[in-house]
């Protein structure tokens, strides 16, 4: 069997992490796993764990290039001839849905979050099967799109309890990380996730400012990468930090491996998102992510391919 997953990019985020995890598990089970995306820092990991990557722009929302990209995707799919086509985000889902019309490959979508309710988002319910990552997401699409119950499958996210066992944390990593970021003697409050407006990091920073009065040793730590289109937002957060006088009480540490260790160094972990999220997942470089599958073997033989 050959399965193609489509995702906008492979840099950072719960959707991307799910793609990598699923690819690894399929490769472990002898299923040929292929991912089509615009690329990103997770591609080498994907390849090392047995999944082939096909580089194509399935991220751009430019409608003027959509017909050309749809035709290109149709050619790619005609060459790959997958048994299942699995779209995990709205732009790739639209491109796949349109490209697949004459091909009629069994089509699966996964709804990862509470997307805005409109015609653009409806494509995530077009799959022959629609995976929802929680019962709340299932209820969301049932309520707004009247998606037939028989099409829906709920598959919750999970974590590898062995990987995130505090007793197995890398103490050397923890000591080095703590030293580099000045965590010794501090009450560390961590917000883990991409730097984006959805995470409402302004509220997090203001909360750290209020805590500082009664808890002078408090230190707010933001763990997450900054995409190019979010650099302006990141600069605004740094300006807010300075205006609140929090330079000694906030650390922006970027994307990190060893999330189990970073959680162990934290006294409190905060999610300050503006709206409900389905499930979060944190990157750990030793295995990849919080992983529902306990089997930690890796497979070689992944390939990078540009069509």
PDB file of C-alpha atoms in Angstrom:
ATOM      1  CA  UNK A   1       0.000   0.000   0.000  1.00  0.00           C
ATOM      2  CA  UNK A   2       1.136   3.549  -0.757  1.00  0.00           C
ATOM      3  CA  UNK A   3      -0.166   6.563   1.192  1.00  0.00           C
ATOM      4  CA  UNK A   4       0.412  10.221   0.276  1.00  0.00           C
ATOM      5  CA  UNK A   5      -0.021  12.895   2.943  1.00  0.00           C
ATOM      6  CA  UNK A   6      -0.257  16.589   2.029  1.00  0.00           C
ATOM      7  CA  UNK A   7       0.693  19.385   4.436  1.00  0.00           C
ATOM      8  CA  UNK A   8       1.642  23.022   3.675  1.00  0.00           C
ATOM      9  CA  UNK A   9       5.138  22.848   5.178  1.00  0.00           C
ATOM     10  CA  UNK A  10       7.270  20.826   7.561  1.00  0.00           C
ATOM     11  CA  UNK A  11       8.705  23.313  10.032  1.00  0.00           C
ATOM     12  CA  UNK A  12       6.891  23.355  13.344  1.00  0.00           C
ATOM     13  CA  UNK A  13       3.399  22.708  14.673  1.00  0.00           C
ATOM     14  CA  UNK A  14       1.009  19.997  15.738  1.00  0.00           C
ATOM     15  CA  UNK A  15      -0.177  19.207  12.205  1.00  0.00           C
ATOM     16  CA  UNK A  16       3.368  18.815  10.931  1.00  0.00           C
ATOM     17  CA  UNK A  17       4.234  16.648  13.910  1.00  0.00           C
ATOM     18  CA  UNK A  18       1.303  14.387  13.242  1.00  0.00           C
ATOM     19  CA  UNK A  19       2.456  13.945   9.647  1.00  0.00           C
ATOM     20  CA  UNK A  20       5.944  12.908  10.770  1.00  0.00           C
ATOM     21  CA  UNK A  21       4.630  10.537  13.436  1.00  0.00           C
ATOM     22  CA  UNK A  22       2.178   8.901  11.064  1.00  0.00           C
ATOM     23  CA  UNK A  23       4.828   8.538   8.371  1.00  0.00           C
ATOM     24  CA  UNK A  24       7.152   6.838  10.827  1.00  0.00           C
ATOM     25  CA  UNK A  25       4.464   4.403  11.938  1.00  0.00           C
ATOM     26  CA  UNK A  26       3.462   3.545   8.374  1.00  0.00           C
ATOM     27  CA  UNK A  27       7.083   2.902   7.427  1.00  0.00           C
ATOM     28  CA  UNK A  28       7.436   0.667  10.484  1.00  0.00           C
ATOM     29  CA  UNK A  29       4.450  -1.355   9.299  1.00  0.00           C
ATOM     30  CA  UNK A  30       5.761  -1.707   5.758  1.00  0.00           C
ATOM     31  CA  UNK A  31       3.385   0.829   4.183  1.00  0.00           C
ATOM     32  CA  UNK A  32       5.000   3.082   1.581  1.00  0.00           C
ATOM     33  CA  UNK A  33       4.804   6.585   3.018  1.00  0.00           C
ATOM     34  CA  UNK A  34       5.111   9.795   0.963  1.00  0.00           C
ATOM     35  CA  UNK A  35       4.600  13.418   2.031  1.00  0.00           C
ATOM     36  CA  UNK A  36       4.029  16.346  -0.342  1.00  0.00           C
ATOM     37  CA  UNK A  37       4.862  19.742   1.161  1.00  0.00           C
ATOM     38  CA  UNK A  38       6.735  22.987   0.577  1.00  0.00           C
ATOM     39  CA  UNK A  39       9.568  21.650   2.744  1.00  0.00           C
ATOM     40  CA  UNK A  40      11.041  22.687   6.065  1.00  0.00           C
ATOM     41  CA  UNK A  41      13.392  21.669   8.833  1.00  0.00           C
ATOM     42  CA  UNK A  42      11.545  18.407   9.562  1.00  0.00           C
ATOM     43  CA  UNK A  43      12.220  16.940   6.105  1.00  0.00           C
ATOM     44  CA  UNK A  44      15.521  15.269   7.112  1.00  0.00           C
ATOM     45  CA  UNK A  45      13.795  13.556  10.051  1.00  0.00           C
ATOM     46  CA  UNK A  46      10.963  12.462   7.805  1.00  0.00           C
ATOM     47  CA  UNK A  47      13.423  10.925   5.358  1.00  0.00           C
ATOM     48  CA  UNK A  48      15.519   9.261   8.076  1.00  0.00           C
ATOM     49  CA  UNK A  49      12.424   7.469   9.335  1.00  0.00           C
ATOM     50  CA  UNK A  50      11.458   5.969   5.992  1.00  0.00           C
ATOM     51  CA  UNK A  51       9.141   8.522   4.364  1.00  0.00           C
ATOM     52  CA  UNK A  52       9.810  10.002   0.926  1.00  0.00           C
ATOM     53  CA  UNK A  53       9.322  13.756   0.598  1.00  0.00           C
ATOM     54  CA  UNK A  54       8.049  15.404  -2.588  1.00  0.00           C
ATOM     55  CA  UNK A  55       8.739  19.140  -2.729  1.00  0.00           C
ATOM     56  CA  UNK A  56       5.877  21.215  -4.117  1.00  0.00           C
ATOM     57  CA  UNK A  57       4.206  24.490  -3.157  1.00  0.00           C
ATOM     58  CA  UNK A  58       1.000  23.370  -1.465  1.00  0.00           C
ATOM     59  CA  UNK A  59       1.113  26.273   1.016  1.00  0.00           C
ATOM     60  CA  UNK A  60       0.454  29.409  -1.037  1.00  0.00           C
ATOM     61  CA  UNK A  61      -3.048  30.870  -0.836  1.00  0.00           C
ATOM     62  CA  UNK A  62      -2.601  32.782  -4.103  1.00  0.00           C
ATOM     63  CA  UNK A  63      -5.678  31.897  -6.210  1.00  0.00           C
ATOM     64  CA  UNK A  64      -3.944  33.000  -9.424  1.00  0.00           C
ATOM     65  CA  UNK A  65      -1.446  30.130  -9.201  1.00  0.00           C
ATOM     66  CA  UNK A  66      -3.955  27.542  -7.973  1.00  0.00           C
ATOM     67  CA  UNK A  67      -4.899  26.177 -11.438  1.00  0.00           C
ATOM     68  CA  UNK A  68      -1.242  25.639 -12.355  1.00  0.00           C
ATOM     69  CA  UNK A  69      -0.474  24.003  -9.012  1.00  0.00           C
ATOM     70  CA  UNK A  70      -3.568  21.795  -9.269  1.00  0.00           C
ATOM     71  CA  UNK A  71      -2.421  20.559 -12.682  1.00  0.00           C
ATOM     72  CA  UNK A  72       1.073  19.933 -11.354  1.00  0.00           C
ATOM     73  CA  UNK A  73      -0.247  18.007  -8.375  1.00  0.00           C
ATOM     74  CA  UNK A  74      -2.402  15.897 -10.700  1.00  0.00           C
ATOM     75  CA  UNK A  75       0.720  14.957 -12.666  1.00  0.00           C
ATOM     76  CA  UNK A  76       2.572  14.063  -9.479  1.00  0.00           C
ATOM     77  CA  UNK A  77      -0.283  11.914  -8.206  1.00  0.00           C
ATOM     78  CA  UNK A  78      -0.608  10.215 -11.596  1.00  0.00           C
ATOM     79  CA  UNK A  79       3.047   9.264 -11.345  1.00  0.00           C
ATOM     80  CA  UNK A  80       2.956   8.188  -7.690  1.00  0.00           C
ATOM     81  CA  UNK A  81      -0.376   6.325  -7.992  1.00  0.00           C
ATOM     82  CA  UNK A  82      -1.146   6.237  -4.252  1.00  0.00           C
ATOM     83  CA  UNK A  83      -3.806   4.011  -2.723  1.00  0.00           C
ATOM     84  CA  UNK A  84      -4.852   6.755  -0.287  1.00  0.00           C
ATOM     85  CA  UNK A  85      -4.591  10.539  -0.502  1.00  0.00           C
ATOM     86  CA  UNK A  86      -4.588  12.232   2.916  1.00  0.00           C
ATOM     87  CA  UNK A  87      -4.902  16.048   3.230  1.00  0.00           C
ATOM     88  CA  UNK A  88      -4.222  17.686   6.586  1.00  0.00           C
ATOM     89  CA  UNK A  89      -4.774  21.392   5.903  1.00  0.00           C
ATOM     90  CA  UNK A  90      -7.097  23.558   3.843  1.00  0.00           C
ATOM     91  CA  UNK A  91      -4.901  24.726   0.936  1.00  0.00           C
ATOM     92  CA  UNK A  92      -3.488  21.234   0.298  1.00  0.00           C
ATOM     93  CA  UNK A  93      -6.999  19.814   0.672  1.00  0.00           C
ATOM     94  CA  UNK A  94      -8.404  22.103  -2.025  1.00  0.00           C
ATOM     95  CA  UNK A  95      -5.519  21.350  -4.382  1.00  0.00           C
ATOM     96  CA  UNK A  96      -5.835  17.615  -3.736  1.00  0.00           C
ATOM     97  CA  UNK A  97      -9.618  17.622  -4.082  1.00  0.00           C
ATOM     98  CA  UNK A  98      -9.462  19.375  -7.458  1.00  0.00           C
ATOM     99  CA  UNK A  99      -6.460  17.412  -8.736  1.00  0.00           C
ATOM    100  CA  UNK A 100      -8.080  14.139  -7.705  1.00  0.00           C
ATOM    101  CA  UNK A 101     -11.361  14.596  -9.582  1.00  0.00           C
ATOM    102  CA  UNK A 102     -10.335  12.583 -12.659  1.00  0.00           C
ATOM    103  CA  UNK A 103      -8.093  10.231 -10.653  1.00  0.00           C
ATOM    104  CA  UNK A 104     -10.653   9.163  -8.022  1.00  0.00           C
ATOM    105  CA  UNK A 105      -8.077   8.137  -5.429  1.00  0.00           C
ATOM    106  CA  UNK A 106      -9.692   7.389  -2.033  1.00  0.00           C
ATOM    107  CA  UNK A 107      -9.505  10.734  -0.221  1.00  0.00           C
ATOM    108  CA  UNK A 108      -9.068  11.260   3.532  1.00  0.00           C
ATOM    109  CA  UNK A 109      -8.946  14.549   5.433  1.00  0.00           C
ATOM    110  CA  UNK A 110      -7.954  15.276   9.024  1.00  0.00           C
ATOM    111  CA  UNK A 111      -9.516  18.223  10.844  1.00  0.00           C
ATOM    112  CA  UNK A 112      -6.911  19.337  13.376  1.00  0.00           C
ATOM    113  CA  UNK A 113      -8.542  22.446  14.796  1.00  0.00           C
ATOM    114  CA  UNK A 114     -11.487  24.820  15.040  1.00  0.00           C
ATOM    115  CA  UNK A 115     -11.133  26.372  11.602  1.00  0.00           C
ATOM    116  CA  UNK A 116     -13.227  29.414  10.771  1.00  0.00           C
ATOM    117  CA  UNK A 117     -16.643  28.388   9.463  1.00  0.00           C
ATOM    118  CA  UNK A 118     -16.886  29.234   5.767  1.00  0.00           C
ATOM    119  CA  UNK A 119     -16.766  27.718   2.296  1.00  0.00           C
ATOM    120  CA  UNK A 120     -12.972  27.723   2.337  1.00  0.00           C
ATOM    121  CA  UNK A 121     -12.857  25.516   5.454  1.00  0.00           C
ATOM    122  CA  UNK A 122     -15.616  23.212   4.255  1.00  0.00           C
ATOM    123  CA  UNK A 123     -13.104  21.329   2.090  1.00  0.00           C
ATOM    124  CA  UNK A 124     -11.855  19.565   5.227  1.00  0.00           C
ATOM    125  CA  UNK A 125     -15.171  17.687   5.276  1.00  0.00           C
ATOM    126  CA  UNK A 126     -14.895  16.555   1.633  1.00  0.00           C
ATOM    127  CA  UNK A 127     -12.955  13.398   2.429  1.00  0.00           C
ATOM    128  CA  UNK A 128     -14.429   9.968   1.866  1.00  0.00           C
ATOM    129  CA  UNK A 129     -13.418   9.615   5.512  1.00  0.00           C
ATOM    130  CA  UNK A 130     -12.944  12.592   7.833  1.00  0.00           C
ATOM    131  CA  UNK A 131     -10.623  12.171  10.810  1.00  0.00           C
ATOM    132  CA  UNK A 132     -11.195  14.445  13.816  1.00  0.00           C
ATOM    133  CA  UNK A 133      -8.583  14.735  16.561  1.00  0.00           C
ATOM    134  CA  UNK A 134     -11.180  15.126  19.319  1.00  0.00           C
ATOM    135  CA  UNK A 135     -14.891  14.778  19.973  1.00  0.00           C
ATOM    136  CA  UNK A 136     -15.072  18.587  20.211  1.00  0.00           C
ATOM    137  CA  UNK A 137     -13.767  18.866  16.630  1.00  0.00           C
ATOM    138  CA  UNK A 138     -16.250  16.192  15.543  1.00  0.00           C
ATOM    139  CA  UNK A 139     -19.104  18.159  17.091  1.00  0.00           C
ATOM    140  CA  UNK A 140     -17.800  21.344  15.462  1.00  0.00           C
ATOM    141  CA  UNK A 141     -17.949  19.975  11.907  1.00  0.00           C
ATOM    142  CA  UNK A 142     -21.214  18.145  12.539  1.00  0.00           C
ATOM    143  CA  UNK A 143     -22.826  21.347  13.781  1.00  0.00           C
ATOM    144  CA  UNK A 144     -21.544  23.688  11.075  1.00  0.00           C
ATOM    145  CA  UNK A 145     -21.321  21.424   8.013  1.00  0.00           C
ATOM    146  CA  UNK A 146     -23.728  18.624   8.853  1.00  0.00           C
ATOM    147  CA  UNK A 147     -21.041  16.102   7.989  1.00  0.00           C
ATOM    148  CA  UNK A 148     -22.577  12.613   8.036  1.00  0.00           C
ATOM    149  CA  UNK A 149     -21.670  10.743  11.196  1.00  0.00           C
ATOM    150  CA  UNK A 150     -20.735   7.630   9.226  1.00  0.00           C
ATOM    151  CA  UNK A 151     -17.917   9.548   7.463  1.00  0.00           C
ATOM    152  CA  UNK A 152     -16.266  10.673  10.705  1.00  0.00           C
ATOM    153  CA  UNK A 153     -13.609   8.862  12.729  1.00  0.00           C
ATOM    154  CA  UNK A 154     -12.278  10.351  15.986  1.00  0.00           C
ATOM    155  CA  UNK A 155      -8.574   9.607  16.538  1.00  0.00           C
ATOM    156  CA  UNK A 156      -7.208  11.586  19.511  1.00  0.00           C
ATOM    157  CA  UNK A 157      -3.596  12.661  19.779  1.00  0.00           C
ATOM    158  CA  UNK A 158      -1.399  10.961  22.355  1.00  0.00           C
ATOM    159  CA  UNK A 159       2.039  11.070  23.933  1.00  0.00           C
ATOM    160  CA  UNK A 160       4.785   8.563  24.561  1.00  0.00           C
ATOM    161  CA  UNK A 161       4.654   8.206  28.351  1.00  0.00           C
ATOM    162  CA  UNK A 162       8.074   6.561  28.333  1.00  0.00           C
ATOM    163  CA  UNK A 163       9.656   9.470  26.471  1.00  0.00           C
ATOM    164  CA  UNK A 164       8.091  12.012  28.836  1.00  0.00           C
ATOM    165  CA  UNK A 165       8.883  10.099  32.022  1.00  0.00           C
ATOM    166  CA  UNK A 166      10.571  12.651  34.381  1.00  0.00           C
ATOM    167  CA  UNK A 167      12.689   9.872  35.850  1.00  0.00           C
ATOM    168  CA  UNK A 168      14.319   9.356  32.444  1.00  0.00           C
ATOM    169  CA  UNK A 169      15.080  13.005  31.721  1.00  0.00           C
ATOM    170  CA  UNK A 170      18.548  13.907  30.452  1.00  0.00           C
ATOM    171  CA  UNK A 171      20.048  15.622  33.502  1.00  0.00           C
ATOM    172  CA  UNK A 172      23.084  16.866  31.590  1.00  0.00           C
ATOM    173  CA  UNK A 173      20.823  18.596  29.053  1.00  0.00           C
ATOM    174  CA  UNK A 174      18.782  20.115  31.872  1.00  0.00           C
ATOM    175  CA  UNK A 175      21.857  21.466  33.639  1.00  0.00           C
ATOM    176  CA  UNK A 176      23.267  22.972  30.437  1.00  0.00           C
ATOM    177  CA  UNK A 177      19.921  24.462  29.346  1.00  0.00           C
ATOM    178  CA  UNK A 178      19.347  25.935  32.800  1.00  0.00           C
ATOM    179  CA  UNK A 179      22.814  27.488  32.838  1.00  0.00           C
ATOM    180  CA  UNK A 180      22.554  28.944  29.313  1.00  0.00           C
ATOM    181  CA  UNK A 181      19.188  30.566  29.932  1.00  0.00           C
ATOM    182  CA  UNK A 182      19.654  31.634  33.534  1.00  0.00           C
ATOM    183  CA  UNK A 183      16.986  29.422  35.094  1.00  0.00           C
ATOM    184  CA  UNK A 184      18.792  28.688  38.351  1.00  0.00           C
ATOM    185  CA  UNK A 185      16.800  29.909  41.334  1.00  0.00           C
ATOM    186  CA  UNK A 186      13.913  31.074  39.157  1.00  0.00           C
ATOM    187  CA  UNK A 187      10.223  30.165  39.237  1.00  0.00           C
ATOM    188  CA  UNK A 188       9.942  29.110  35.583  1.00  0.00           C
ATOM    189  CA  UNK A 189       6.601  29.529  33.800  1.00  0.00           C
ATOM    190  CA  UNK A 190       6.736  28.033  30.293  1.00  0.00           C
ATOM    191  CA  UNK A 191       4.589  28.738  27.244  1.00  0.00           C
ATOM    192  CA  UNK A 192       5.419  26.172  24.533  1.00  0.00           C
ATOM    193  CA  UNK A 193       4.287  26.598  20.932  1.00  0.00           C
ATOM    194  CA  UNK A 194       4.913  28.563  17.767  1.00  0.00           C
ATOM    195  CA  UNK A 195       5.203  32.327  18.112  1.00  0.00           C
ATOM    196  CA  UNK A 196       1.910  33.365  16.558  1.00  0.00           C
ATOM    197  CA  UNK A 197      -1.006  35.644  17.418  1.00  0.00           C
ATOM    198  CA  UNK A 198      -3.197  32.622  18.163  1.00  0.00           C
ATOM    199  CA  UNK A 199      -1.096  31.883  21.267  1.00  0.00           C
ATOM    200  CA  UNK A 200      -1.862  35.359  22.723  1.00  0.00           C
ATOM    201  CA  UNK A 201       1.630  35.808  24.076  1.00  0.00           C
ATOM    202  CA  UNK A 202       0.827  39.425  24.961  1.00  0.00           C
ATOM    203  CA  UNK A 203      -1.444  38.182  27.756  1.00  0.00           C
ATOM    204  CA  UNK A 204       1.263  35.751  28.872  1.00  0.00           C
ATOM    205  CA  UNK A 205       3.826  38.566  29.085  1.00  0.00           C
ATOM    206  CA  UNK A 206       1.461  40.852  31.001  1.00  0.00           C
ATOM    207  CA  UNK A 207       0.695  38.016  33.412  1.00  0.00           C
ATOM    208  CA  UNK A 208       4.421  37.596  34.073  1.00  0.00           C
ATOM    209  CA  UNK A 209       4.583  41.329  34.741  1.00  0.00           C
ATOM    210  CA  UNK A 210       1.826  41.083  37.338  1.00  0.00           C
ATOM    211  CA  UNK A 211       3.398  38.024  38.966  1.00  0.00           C
ATOM    212  CA  UNK A 212       6.732  39.795  39.304  1.00  0.00           C
ATOM    213  CA  UNK A 213       5.323  42.014  42.082  1.00  0.00           C
ATOM    214  CA  UNK A 214       4.583  39.118  44.440  1.00  0.00           C
ATOM    215  CA  UNK A 215       7.074  36.632  42.978  1.00  0.00           C
ATOM    216  CA  UNK A 216      10.285  38.473  42.056  1.00  0.00           C
ATOM    217  CA  UNK A 217      12.012  35.240  40.986  1.00  0.00           C
ATOM    218  CA  UNK A 218       9.398  34.496  38.289  1.00  0.00           C
ATOM    219  CA  UNK A 219      10.720  33.907  34.773  1.00  0.00           C
ATOM    220  CA  UNK A 220       8.449  33.478  31.768  1.00  0.00           C
ATOM    221  CA  UNK A 221       9.945  31.250  29.072  1.00  0.00           C
ATOM    222  CA  UNK A 222       8.556  31.181  25.522  1.00  0.00           C
ATOM    223  CA  UNK A 223       9.627  27.993  23.728  1.00  0.00           C
ATOM    224  CA  UNK A 224       8.808  28.057  20.020  1.00  0.00           C
ATOM    225  CA  UNK A 225      10.048  29.047  16.609  1.00  0.00           C
ATOM    226  CA  UNK A 226       9.230  32.135  14.562  1.00  0.00           C
ATOM    227  CA  UNK A 227       8.124  31.746  10.946  1.00  0.00           C
ATOM    228  CA  UNK A 228       9.197  34.421   8.510  1.00  0.00           C
ATOM    229  CA  UNK A 229       5.659  35.807   8.265  1.00  0.00           C
ATOM    230  CA  UNK A 230       5.547  36.144  12.082  1.00  0.00           C
ATOM    231  CA  UNK A 231       8.784  38.066  12.520  1.00  0.00           C
ATOM    232  CA  UNK A 232       6.925  41.365  12.846  1.00  0.00           C
ATOM    233  CA  UNK A 233       4.749  39.908  15.581  1.00  0.00           C
ATOM    234  CA  UNK A 234       7.836  38.584  17.349  1.00  0.00           C
ATOM    235  CA  UNK A 235       9.425  42.041  17.268  1.00  0.00           C
ATOM    236  CA  UNK A 236       6.259  43.490  18.811  1.00  0.00           C
ATOM    237  CA  UNK A 237       6.539  40.957  21.649  1.00  0.00           C
ATOM    238  CA  UNK A 238      10.116  41.987  22.318  1.00  0.00           C
ATOM    239  CA  UNK A 239       9.044  45.644  22.383  1.00  0.00           C
ATOM    240  CA  UNK A 240       6.238  44.790  24.810  1.00  0.00           C
ATOM    241  CA  UNK A 241       8.698  42.929  27.018  1.00  0.00           C
ATOM    242  CA  UNK A 242      10.937  46.007  27.139  1.00  0.00           C
ATOM    243  CA  UNK A 243       8.047  48.407  27.787  1.00  0.00           C
ATOM    244  CA  UNK A 244       6.932  46.279  30.736  1.00  0.00           C
ATOM    245  CA  UNK A 245      10.458  46.201  32.117  1.00  0.00           C
ATOM    246  CA  UNK A 246      10.597  42.412  31.878  1.00  0.00           C
ATOM    247  CA  UNK A 247      13.985  41.929  30.240  1.00  0.00           C
ATOM    248  CA  UNK A 248      15.192  39.974  33.274  1.00  0.00           C
ATOM    249  CA  UNK A 249      11.912  38.062  33.632  1.00  0.00           C
ATOM    250  CA  UNK A 250      11.302  36.744  30.100  1.00  0.00           C
ATOM    251  CA  UNK A 251      13.289  34.415  27.861  1.00  0.00           C
ATOM    252  CA  UNK A 252      12.513  33.724  24.203  1.00  0.00           C
ATOM    253  CA  UNK A 253      14.458  30.507  23.606  1.00  0.00           C
ATOM    254  CA  UNK A 254      13.220  29.552  20.126  1.00  0.00           C
ATOM    255  CA  UNK A 255      12.589  26.008  18.894  1.00  0.00           C
ATOM    256  CA  UNK A 256      14.141  23.442  21.187  1.00  0.00           C
ATOM    257  CA  UNK A 257      14.798  19.751  21.385  1.00  0.00           C
ATOM    258  CA  UNK A 258      14.425  17.994  24.721  1.00  0.00           C
ATOM    259  CA  UNK A 259      10.924  19.207  25.549  1.00  0.00           C
ATOM    260  CA  UNK A 260      10.575  16.557  28.259  1.00  0.00           C
ATOM    261  CA  UNK A 261      13.554  18.122  30.026  1.00  0.00           C
ATOM    262  CA  UNK A 262      12.252  21.667  29.511  1.00  0.00           C
ATOM    263  CA  UNK A 263       8.921  20.686  31.045  1.00  0.00           C
ATOM    264  CA  UNK A 264      10.812  19.157  33.973  1.00  0.00           C
ATOM    265  CA  UNK A 265      12.608  22.480  34.509  1.00  0.00           C
ATOM    266  CA  UNK A 266       9.281  24.353  34.596  1.00  0.00           C
ATOM    267  CA  UNK A 267       7.157  24.972  37.659  1.00  0.00           C
ATOM    268  CA  UNK A 268       4.103  25.879  35.569  1.00  0.00           C
ATOM    269  CA  UNK A 269       3.229  25.296  31.890  1.00  0.00           C
ATOM    270  CA  UNK A 270       0.727  27.725  30.356  1.00  0.00           C
ATOM    271  CA  UNK A 271      -1.466  27.722  27.262  1.00  0.00           C
ATOM    272  CA  UNK A 272      -2.785  31.241  26.633  1.00  0.00           C
ATOM    273  CA  UNK A 273      -4.360  30.715  23.209  1.00  0.00           C
ATOM    274  CA  UNK A 274      -7.063  33.123  22.088  1.00  0.00           C
ATOM    275  CA  UNK A 275      -9.453  30.355  21.098  1.00  0.00           C
ATOM    276  CA  UNK A 276      -9.798  26.665  21.938  1.00  0.00           C
ATOM    277  CA  UNK A 277      -7.256  24.362  20.367  1.00  0.00           C
ATOM    278  CA  UNK A 278      -7.745  20.671  19.756  1.00  0.00           C
ATOM    279  CA  UNK A 279      -4.534  19.112  21.072  1.00  0.00           C
ATOM    280  CA  UNK A 280      -1.026  20.445  21.427  1.00  0.00           C
ATOM    281  CA  UNK A 281       2.126  18.445  20.778  1.00  0.00           C
ATOM    282  CA  UNK A 282       5.688  19.311  21.685  1.00  0.00           C
ATOM    283  CA  UNK A 283       8.790  18.449  19.723  1.00  0.00           C
ATOM    284  CA  UNK A 284      11.468  16.251  21.260  1.00  0.00           C
ATOM    285  CA  UNK A 285      14.531  15.691  19.125  1.00  0.00           C
ATOM    286  CA  UNK A 286      15.358  12.235  20.465  1.00  0.00           C
ATOM    287  CA  UNK A 287      12.193  10.608  19.099  1.00  0.00           C
ATOM    288  CA  UNK A 288      10.366  13.406  17.372  1.00  0.00           C
ATOM    289  CA  UNK A 289       7.261  14.237  19.358  1.00  0.00           C
ATOM    290  CA  UNK A 290       4.881  13.156  22.019  1.00  0.00           C
ATOM    291  CA  UNK A 291       4.143   9.864  20.288  1.00  0.00           C
ATOM    292  CA  UNK A 292       1.160   7.571  20.846  1.00  0.00           C
ATOM    293  CA  UNK A 293       3.179   4.553  19.704  1.00  0.00           C
ATOM    294  CA  UNK A 294       5.657   3.082  22.205  1.00  0.00           C
ATOM    295  CA  UNK A 295       7.789   1.435  19.511  1.00  0.00           C
ATOM    296  CA  UNK A 296      10.837   3.702  19.198  1.00  0.00           C
ATOM    297  CA  UNK A 297      12.670   1.961  16.374  1.00  0.00           C
ATOM    298  CA  UNK A 298      13.728   4.032  13.394  1.00  0.00           C
ATOM    299  CA  UNK A 299      13.829   3.073   9.766  1.00  0.00           C
ATOM    300  CA  UNK A 300      16.268   4.281   7.167  1.00  0.00           C
ATOM    301  CA  UNK A 301      15.765   4.579   3.462  1.00  0.00           C
ATOM    302  CA  UNK A 302      13.672   7.725   3.220  1.00  0.00           C
ATOM    303  CA  UNK A 303      14.160   9.816   0.124  1.00  0.00           C
ATOM    304  CA  UNK A 304      13.855  13.419  -0.929  1.00  0.00           C
ATOM    305  CA  UNK A 305      12.267  13.885  -4.321  1.00  0.00           C
ATOM    306  CA  UNK A 306      11.326  17.017  -6.252  1.00  0.00           C
ATOM    307  CA  UNK A 307       8.857  16.618  -9.073  1.00  0.00           C
TER     308      UNK A 307
END
